[in-house]
Tab-separated table of C-alpha atoms in Angstrom:
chain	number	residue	atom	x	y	z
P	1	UNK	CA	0.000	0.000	0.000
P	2	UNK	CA	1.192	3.577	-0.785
P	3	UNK	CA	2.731	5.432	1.936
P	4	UNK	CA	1.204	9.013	2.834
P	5	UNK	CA	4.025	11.530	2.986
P	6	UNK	CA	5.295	12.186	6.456
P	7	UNK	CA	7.682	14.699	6.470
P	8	UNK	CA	6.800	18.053	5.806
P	9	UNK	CA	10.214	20.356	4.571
P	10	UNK	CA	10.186	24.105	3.500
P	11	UNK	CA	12.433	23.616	-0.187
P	12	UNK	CA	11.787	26.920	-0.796
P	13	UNK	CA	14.163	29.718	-0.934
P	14	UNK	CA	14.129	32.197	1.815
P	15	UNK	CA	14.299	35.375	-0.975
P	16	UNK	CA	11.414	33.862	-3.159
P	17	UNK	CA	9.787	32.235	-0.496
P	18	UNK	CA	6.531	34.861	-0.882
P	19	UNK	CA	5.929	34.246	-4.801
P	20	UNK	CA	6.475	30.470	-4.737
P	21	UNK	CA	4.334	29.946	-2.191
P	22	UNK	CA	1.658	32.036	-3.655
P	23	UNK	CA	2.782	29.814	-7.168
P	24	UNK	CA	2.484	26.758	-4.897
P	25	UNK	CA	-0.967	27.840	-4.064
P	26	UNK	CA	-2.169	28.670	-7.129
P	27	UNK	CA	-1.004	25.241	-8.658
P	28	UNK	CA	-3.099	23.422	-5.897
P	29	UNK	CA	-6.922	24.896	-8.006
P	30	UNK	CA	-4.949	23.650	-11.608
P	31	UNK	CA	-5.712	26.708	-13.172
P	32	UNK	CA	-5.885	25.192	-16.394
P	33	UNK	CA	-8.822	22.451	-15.579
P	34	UNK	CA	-10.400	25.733	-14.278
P	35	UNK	CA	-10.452	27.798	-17.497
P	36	UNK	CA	-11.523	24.517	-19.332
P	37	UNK	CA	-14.393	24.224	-16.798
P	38	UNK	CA	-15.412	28.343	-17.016
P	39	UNK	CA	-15.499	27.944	-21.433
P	40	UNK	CA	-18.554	26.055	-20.687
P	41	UNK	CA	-20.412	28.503	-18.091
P	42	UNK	CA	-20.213	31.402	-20.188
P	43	UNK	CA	-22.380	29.751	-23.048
P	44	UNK	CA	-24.981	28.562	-21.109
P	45	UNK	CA	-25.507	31.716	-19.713
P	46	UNK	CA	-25.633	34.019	-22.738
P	47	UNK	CA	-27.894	30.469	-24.537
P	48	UNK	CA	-30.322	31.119	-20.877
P	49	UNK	CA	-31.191	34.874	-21.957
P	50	UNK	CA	-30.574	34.995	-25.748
P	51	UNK	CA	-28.500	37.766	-24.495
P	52	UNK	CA	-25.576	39.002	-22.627
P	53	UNK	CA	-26.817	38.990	-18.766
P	54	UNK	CA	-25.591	41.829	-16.142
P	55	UNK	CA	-21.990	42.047	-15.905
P	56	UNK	CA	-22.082	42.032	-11.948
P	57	UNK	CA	-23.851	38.495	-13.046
P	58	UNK	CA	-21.471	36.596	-15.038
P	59	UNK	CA	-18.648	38.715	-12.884
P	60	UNK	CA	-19.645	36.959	-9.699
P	61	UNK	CA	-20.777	33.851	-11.488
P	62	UNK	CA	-17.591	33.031	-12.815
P	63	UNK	CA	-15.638	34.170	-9.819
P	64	UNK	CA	-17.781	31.905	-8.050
P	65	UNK	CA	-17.223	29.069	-10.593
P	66	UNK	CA	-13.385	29.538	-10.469
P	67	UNK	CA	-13.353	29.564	-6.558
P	68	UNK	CA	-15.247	26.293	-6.636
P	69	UNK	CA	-13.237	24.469	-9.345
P	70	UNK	CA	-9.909	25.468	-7.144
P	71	UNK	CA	-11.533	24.519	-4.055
P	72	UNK	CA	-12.510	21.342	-5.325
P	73	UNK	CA	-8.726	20.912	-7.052
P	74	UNK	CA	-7.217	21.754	-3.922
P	75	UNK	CA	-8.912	19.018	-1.812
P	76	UNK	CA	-8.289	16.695	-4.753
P	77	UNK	CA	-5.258	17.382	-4.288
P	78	UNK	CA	-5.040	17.057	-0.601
P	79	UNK	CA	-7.025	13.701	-0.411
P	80	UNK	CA	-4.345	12.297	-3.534
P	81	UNK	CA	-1.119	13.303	-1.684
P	82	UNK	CA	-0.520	9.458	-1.049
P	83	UNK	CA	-0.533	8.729	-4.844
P	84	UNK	CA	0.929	11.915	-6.426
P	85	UNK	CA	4.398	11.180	-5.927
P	86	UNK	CA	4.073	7.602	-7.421
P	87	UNK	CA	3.279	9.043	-10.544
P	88	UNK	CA	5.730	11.602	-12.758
P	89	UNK	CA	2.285	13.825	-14.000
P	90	UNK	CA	1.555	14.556	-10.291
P	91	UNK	CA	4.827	14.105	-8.321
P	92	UNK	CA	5.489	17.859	-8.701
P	93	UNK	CA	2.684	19.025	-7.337
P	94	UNK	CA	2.811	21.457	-3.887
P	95	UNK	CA	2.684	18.702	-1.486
P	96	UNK	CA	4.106	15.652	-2.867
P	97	UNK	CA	7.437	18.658	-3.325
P	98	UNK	CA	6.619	19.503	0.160
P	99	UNK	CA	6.254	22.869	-0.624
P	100	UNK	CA	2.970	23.214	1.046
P	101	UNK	CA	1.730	20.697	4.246
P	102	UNK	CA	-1.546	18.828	4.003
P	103	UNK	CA	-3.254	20.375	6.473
P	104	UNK	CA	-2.649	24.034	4.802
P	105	UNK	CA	-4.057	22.569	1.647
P	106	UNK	CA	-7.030	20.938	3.713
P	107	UNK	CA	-7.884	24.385	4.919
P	108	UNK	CA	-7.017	26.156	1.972
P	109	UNK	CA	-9.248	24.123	-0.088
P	110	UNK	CA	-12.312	23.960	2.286
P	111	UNK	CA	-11.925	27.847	2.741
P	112	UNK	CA	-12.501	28.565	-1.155
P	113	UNK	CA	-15.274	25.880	-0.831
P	114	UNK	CA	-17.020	27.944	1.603
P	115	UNK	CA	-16.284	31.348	-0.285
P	116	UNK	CA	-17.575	30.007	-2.897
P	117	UNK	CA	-21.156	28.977	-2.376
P	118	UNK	CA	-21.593	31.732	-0.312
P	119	UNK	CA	-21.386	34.126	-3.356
P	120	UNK	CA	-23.349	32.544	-5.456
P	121	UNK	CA	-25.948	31.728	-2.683
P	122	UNK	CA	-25.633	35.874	-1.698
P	123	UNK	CA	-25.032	37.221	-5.277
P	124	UNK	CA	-27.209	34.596	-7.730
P	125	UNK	CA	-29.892	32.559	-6.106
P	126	UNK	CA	-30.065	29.684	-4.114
P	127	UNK	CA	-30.489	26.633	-6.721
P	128	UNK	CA	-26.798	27.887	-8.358
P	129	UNK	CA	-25.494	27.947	-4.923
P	130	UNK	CA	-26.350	24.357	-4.255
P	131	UNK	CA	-25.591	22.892	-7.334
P	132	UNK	CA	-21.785	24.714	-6.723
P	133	UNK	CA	-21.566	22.850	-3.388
P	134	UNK	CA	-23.257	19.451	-4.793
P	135	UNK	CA	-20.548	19.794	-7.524
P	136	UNK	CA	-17.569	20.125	-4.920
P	137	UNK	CA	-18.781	17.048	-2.734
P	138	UNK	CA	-18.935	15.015	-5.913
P	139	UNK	CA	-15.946	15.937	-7.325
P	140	UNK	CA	-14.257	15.187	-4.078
P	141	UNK	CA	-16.132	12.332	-2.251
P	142	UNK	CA	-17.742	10.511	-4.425
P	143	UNK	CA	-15.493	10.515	-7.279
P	144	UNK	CA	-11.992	11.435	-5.616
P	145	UNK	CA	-12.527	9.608	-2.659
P	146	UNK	CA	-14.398	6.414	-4.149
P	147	UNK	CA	-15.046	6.004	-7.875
P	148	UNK	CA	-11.276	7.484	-9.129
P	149	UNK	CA	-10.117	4.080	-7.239
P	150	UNK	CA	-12.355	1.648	-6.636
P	151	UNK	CA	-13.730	1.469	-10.930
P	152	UNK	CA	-13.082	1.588	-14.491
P	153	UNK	CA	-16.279	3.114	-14.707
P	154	UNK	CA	-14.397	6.303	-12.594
P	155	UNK	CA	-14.351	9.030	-15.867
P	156	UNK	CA	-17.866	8.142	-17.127
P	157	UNK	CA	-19.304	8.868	-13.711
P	158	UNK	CA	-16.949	11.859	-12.726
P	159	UNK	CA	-17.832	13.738	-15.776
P	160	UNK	CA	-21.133	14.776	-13.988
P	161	UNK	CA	-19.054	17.284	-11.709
P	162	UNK	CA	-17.207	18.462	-15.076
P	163	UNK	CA	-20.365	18.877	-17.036
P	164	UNK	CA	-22.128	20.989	-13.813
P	165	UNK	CA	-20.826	24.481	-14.648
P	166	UNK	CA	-23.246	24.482	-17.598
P	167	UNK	CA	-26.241	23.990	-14.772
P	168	UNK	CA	-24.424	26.187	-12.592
P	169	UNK	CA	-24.263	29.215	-15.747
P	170	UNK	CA	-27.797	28.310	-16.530
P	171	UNK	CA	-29.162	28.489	-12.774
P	172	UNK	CA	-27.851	31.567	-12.224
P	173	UNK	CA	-29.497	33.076	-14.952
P	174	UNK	CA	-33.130	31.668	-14.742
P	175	UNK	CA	-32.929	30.046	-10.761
P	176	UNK	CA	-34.449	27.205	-12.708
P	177	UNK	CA	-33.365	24.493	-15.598
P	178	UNK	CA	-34.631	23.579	-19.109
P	179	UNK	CA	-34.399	21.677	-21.407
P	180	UNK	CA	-31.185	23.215	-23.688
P	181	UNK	CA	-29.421	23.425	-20.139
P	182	UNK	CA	-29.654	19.548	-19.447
P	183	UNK	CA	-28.584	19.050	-23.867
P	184	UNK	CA	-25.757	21.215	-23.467
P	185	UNK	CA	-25.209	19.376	-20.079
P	186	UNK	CA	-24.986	16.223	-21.741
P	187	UNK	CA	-22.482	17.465	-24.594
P	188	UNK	CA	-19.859	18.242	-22.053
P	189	UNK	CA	-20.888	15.024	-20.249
P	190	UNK	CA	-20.447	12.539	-23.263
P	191	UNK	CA	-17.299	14.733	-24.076
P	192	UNK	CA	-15.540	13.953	-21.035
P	193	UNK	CA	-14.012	10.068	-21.625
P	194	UNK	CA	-12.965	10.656	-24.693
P	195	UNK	CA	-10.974	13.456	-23.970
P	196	UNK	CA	-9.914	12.148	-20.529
P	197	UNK	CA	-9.314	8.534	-21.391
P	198	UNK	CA	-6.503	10.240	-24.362
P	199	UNK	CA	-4.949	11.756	-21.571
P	200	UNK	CA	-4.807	8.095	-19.222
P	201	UNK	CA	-3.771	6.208	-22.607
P	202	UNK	CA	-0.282	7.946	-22.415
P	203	UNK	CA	-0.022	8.188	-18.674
P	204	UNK	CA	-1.123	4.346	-18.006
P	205	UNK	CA	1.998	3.867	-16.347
P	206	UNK	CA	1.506	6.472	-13.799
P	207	UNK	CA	-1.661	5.028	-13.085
P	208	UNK	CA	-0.703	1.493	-12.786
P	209	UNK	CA	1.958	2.049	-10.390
P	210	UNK	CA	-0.189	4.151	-7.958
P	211	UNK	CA	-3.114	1.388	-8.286
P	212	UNK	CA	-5.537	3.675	-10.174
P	213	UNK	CA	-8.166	1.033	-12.475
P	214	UNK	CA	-8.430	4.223	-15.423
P	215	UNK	CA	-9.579	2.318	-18.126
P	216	UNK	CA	-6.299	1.983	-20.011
P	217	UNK	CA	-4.677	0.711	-17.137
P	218	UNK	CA	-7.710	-2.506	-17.437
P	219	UNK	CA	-8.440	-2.984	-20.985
P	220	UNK	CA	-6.660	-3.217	-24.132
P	221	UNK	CA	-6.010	-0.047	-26.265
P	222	UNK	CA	-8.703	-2.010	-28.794
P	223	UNK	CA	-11.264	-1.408	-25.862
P	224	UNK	CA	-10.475	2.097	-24.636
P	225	UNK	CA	-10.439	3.135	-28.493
P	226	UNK	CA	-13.924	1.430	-29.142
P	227	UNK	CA	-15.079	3.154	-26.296
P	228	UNK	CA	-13.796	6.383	-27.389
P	229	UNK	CA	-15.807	5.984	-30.603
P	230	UNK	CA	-18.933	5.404	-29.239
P	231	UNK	CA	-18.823	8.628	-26.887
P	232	UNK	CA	-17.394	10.711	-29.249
P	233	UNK	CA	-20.850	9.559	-31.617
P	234	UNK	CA	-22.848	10.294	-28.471
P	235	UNK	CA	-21.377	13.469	-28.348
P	236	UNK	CA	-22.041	14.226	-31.561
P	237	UNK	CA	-25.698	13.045	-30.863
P	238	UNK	CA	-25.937	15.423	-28.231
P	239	UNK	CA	-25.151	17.956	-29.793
P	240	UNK	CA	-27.319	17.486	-32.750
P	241	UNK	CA	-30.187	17.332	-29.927
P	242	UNK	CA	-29.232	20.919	-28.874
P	243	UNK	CA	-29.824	22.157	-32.599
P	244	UNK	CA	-33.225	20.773	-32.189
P	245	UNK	CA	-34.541	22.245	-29.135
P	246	UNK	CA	-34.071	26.210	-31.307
P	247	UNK	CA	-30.536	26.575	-32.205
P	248	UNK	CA	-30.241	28.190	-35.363
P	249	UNK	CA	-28.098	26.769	-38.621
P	250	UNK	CA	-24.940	28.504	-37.558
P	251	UNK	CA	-24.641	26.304	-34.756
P	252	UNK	CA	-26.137	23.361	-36.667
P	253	UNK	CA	-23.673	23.146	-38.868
P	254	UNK	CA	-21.071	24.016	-36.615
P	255	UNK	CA	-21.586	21.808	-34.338
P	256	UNK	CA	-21.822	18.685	-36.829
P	257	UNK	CA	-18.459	19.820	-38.688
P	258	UNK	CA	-16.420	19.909	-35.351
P	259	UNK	CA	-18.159	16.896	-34.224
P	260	UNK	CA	-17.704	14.918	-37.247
P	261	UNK	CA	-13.656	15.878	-37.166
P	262	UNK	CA	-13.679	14.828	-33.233
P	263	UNK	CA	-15.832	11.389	-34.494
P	264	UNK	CA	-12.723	11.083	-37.013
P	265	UNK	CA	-10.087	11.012	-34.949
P	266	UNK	CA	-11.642	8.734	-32.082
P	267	UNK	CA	-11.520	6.016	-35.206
P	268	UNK	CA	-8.205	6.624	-36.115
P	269	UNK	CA	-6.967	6.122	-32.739
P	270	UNK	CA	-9.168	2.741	-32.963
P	271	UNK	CA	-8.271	2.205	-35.845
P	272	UNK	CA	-4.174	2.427	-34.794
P	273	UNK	CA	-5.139	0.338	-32.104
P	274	UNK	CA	-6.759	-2.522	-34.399
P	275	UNK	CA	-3.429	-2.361	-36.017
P	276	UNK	CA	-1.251	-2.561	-33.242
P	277	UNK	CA	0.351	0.620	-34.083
P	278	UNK	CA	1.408	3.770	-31.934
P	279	UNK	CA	-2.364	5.170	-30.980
P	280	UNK	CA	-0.937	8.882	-30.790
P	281	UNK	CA	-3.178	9.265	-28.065
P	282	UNK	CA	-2.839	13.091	-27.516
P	283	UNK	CA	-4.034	14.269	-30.550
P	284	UNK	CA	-7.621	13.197	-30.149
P	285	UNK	CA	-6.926	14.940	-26.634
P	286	UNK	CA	-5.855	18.387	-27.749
P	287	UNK	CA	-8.257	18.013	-30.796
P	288	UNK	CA	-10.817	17.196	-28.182
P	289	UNK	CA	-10.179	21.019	-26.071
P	290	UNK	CA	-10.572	22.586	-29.789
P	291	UNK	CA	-13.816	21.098	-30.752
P	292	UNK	CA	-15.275	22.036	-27.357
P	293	UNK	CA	-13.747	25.415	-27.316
P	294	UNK	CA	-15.410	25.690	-30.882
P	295	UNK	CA	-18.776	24.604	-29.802
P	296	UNK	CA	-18.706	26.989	-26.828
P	297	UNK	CA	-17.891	30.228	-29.066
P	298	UNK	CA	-20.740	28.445	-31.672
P	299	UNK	CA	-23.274	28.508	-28.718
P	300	UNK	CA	-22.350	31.755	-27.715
P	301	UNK	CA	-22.873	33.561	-31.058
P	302	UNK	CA	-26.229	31.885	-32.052
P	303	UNK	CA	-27.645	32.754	-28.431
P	304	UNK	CA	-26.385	36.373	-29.009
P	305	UNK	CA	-27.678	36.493	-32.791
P	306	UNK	CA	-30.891	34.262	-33.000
């Protein structure tokens, strides 16, 4: 069984001691999962009014988002500090390089936690506030703390807490939830293993030596590229079900070029599989950021122009 790290020691240098541990800090919320998780709020909430809402609105929305994302990073980070330094993609992180202790990341994390549903339960309304904090406890209990190592199932089921800034954007535009909101939900759902299960492909090793079932780490490259077709198809279903419930042409079409191109290179990477050749994993997982970057900024025009 993995050890938990015991020793805390200060590696920082006494002159940039102040910026490195603010650095350190910052790398706990993984600013970059945050932005990812933010392209997705903004559309829903324009697509929710057909228009741009108050800027005090998607100000504290998004604050609030980003707050909630690090807050849930930081305890992901926390509860993971005996399996970070087994693998190279996590062994730099603040606490398995000792640069911050557990219990300051415990604290840090649950303090952004709480700062965070309290705007958006003083600021937006009460239904966006609890769907921030039900998205933190999933994120970090249920999938964190059980799914990420108990099941191969672990990415399917933690995209719900990926896919929940789209309810979140939506909520605190309306206080309620309709239909479009739960389509677009679903996009970014479906989205999610294909994308993530690129990622696991060329990190298997990490995984397998800290004991972590991702799906590459269980199945054959065959499998986890078969499965990547099918949810990349879904995806593309989904979206297709979004252009039904009003979306206009520009999106349409949009939507089912980008999709088609992200369909295309889920089969090539089953396809290299098939063949026993190099899978080239990361392309479908950079090409998977563009398409939904695309489809946010194609949501986000049509709600502002139809």
């Amino acid at each position: 069984m993995p050890l938990r790290p015991t020793v805390i020691r200060e590696v920082v240098p006494p002159r940039s001691r102040p910026k490195a541990v603010f650095q350190a800090y910052l790398a706990l919320t993984k600013p970059r999962i945050v932005e990812l998780l933010l392209v997705t709020t903004v559309p829903a909430m324009l697509l929710a009014r057909h228009r741009v809402p108050s800027v005090w609105l998607m100000l504290v929305t998004l604050v609030g988002g980003a707050l909630a994302a690090g807050a849930a990073n930081a305890l992901n980070c926390y509860i993971d500090r005996d399996i970070d330094p087994l693998m190279r993609r996590t062994s730099k992180r603040p606490l398995p390089a000792h640069t911050i202790g557990p219990r300051s990341a415990l604290v840090f994390g649950l303090v952004l936690a709480v700062i965070s549903v309290s705007l958006m339960a003083a600021f937006t309304n009460l239904l966006a506030a609890g769907l921030t904090a039900v998205a933190i406890a999933y994120y970090d209990l249920v999938y964190t703390l059980w799914l990420k190592r108990t099941t191969p199932a672990n990415t399917f089921w933690g995209g719900v807490c990926g896919a929940m800034p789209v309810l979140i954007g939506w909520a605190a535009v309306t206080g309620g939830l309709a239909w479009p909101a739960w389509a677009m939900f679903a996009v970014v759902f479906l989205w999610q293993p294909p994308h993530f299960w690129a990622l696991a492909i060329k990190c298997k090793d990490d995984y397998a030596r800290a004991g972590i079932p991702m799906l590459p780490v269980v199945a054959s490259l065959r499998k986890v590229g078969l499965h990547s077709v099918i949810y990349t198809w879904l995806t593309l279903a989904a979206s297709m079900a979004l252009w039904a419930l009003g979306m206009s042409p520009l999106y349409g079409v949009t939507a089912l070029v980008v999709g088609a191109l992200f369909v295309l290179e889920a089969h090539r990477v089953y396809a290299r599989a098939r063949r026993d050749e190099p899978v080239k994993p990361m392309r479908l997982f950079h090409w998977s950021t563009t398409y939904l970057t695309i489809l946010s900024i194609a949501i986000s025009v049509d709600a502002l122009i139809h």
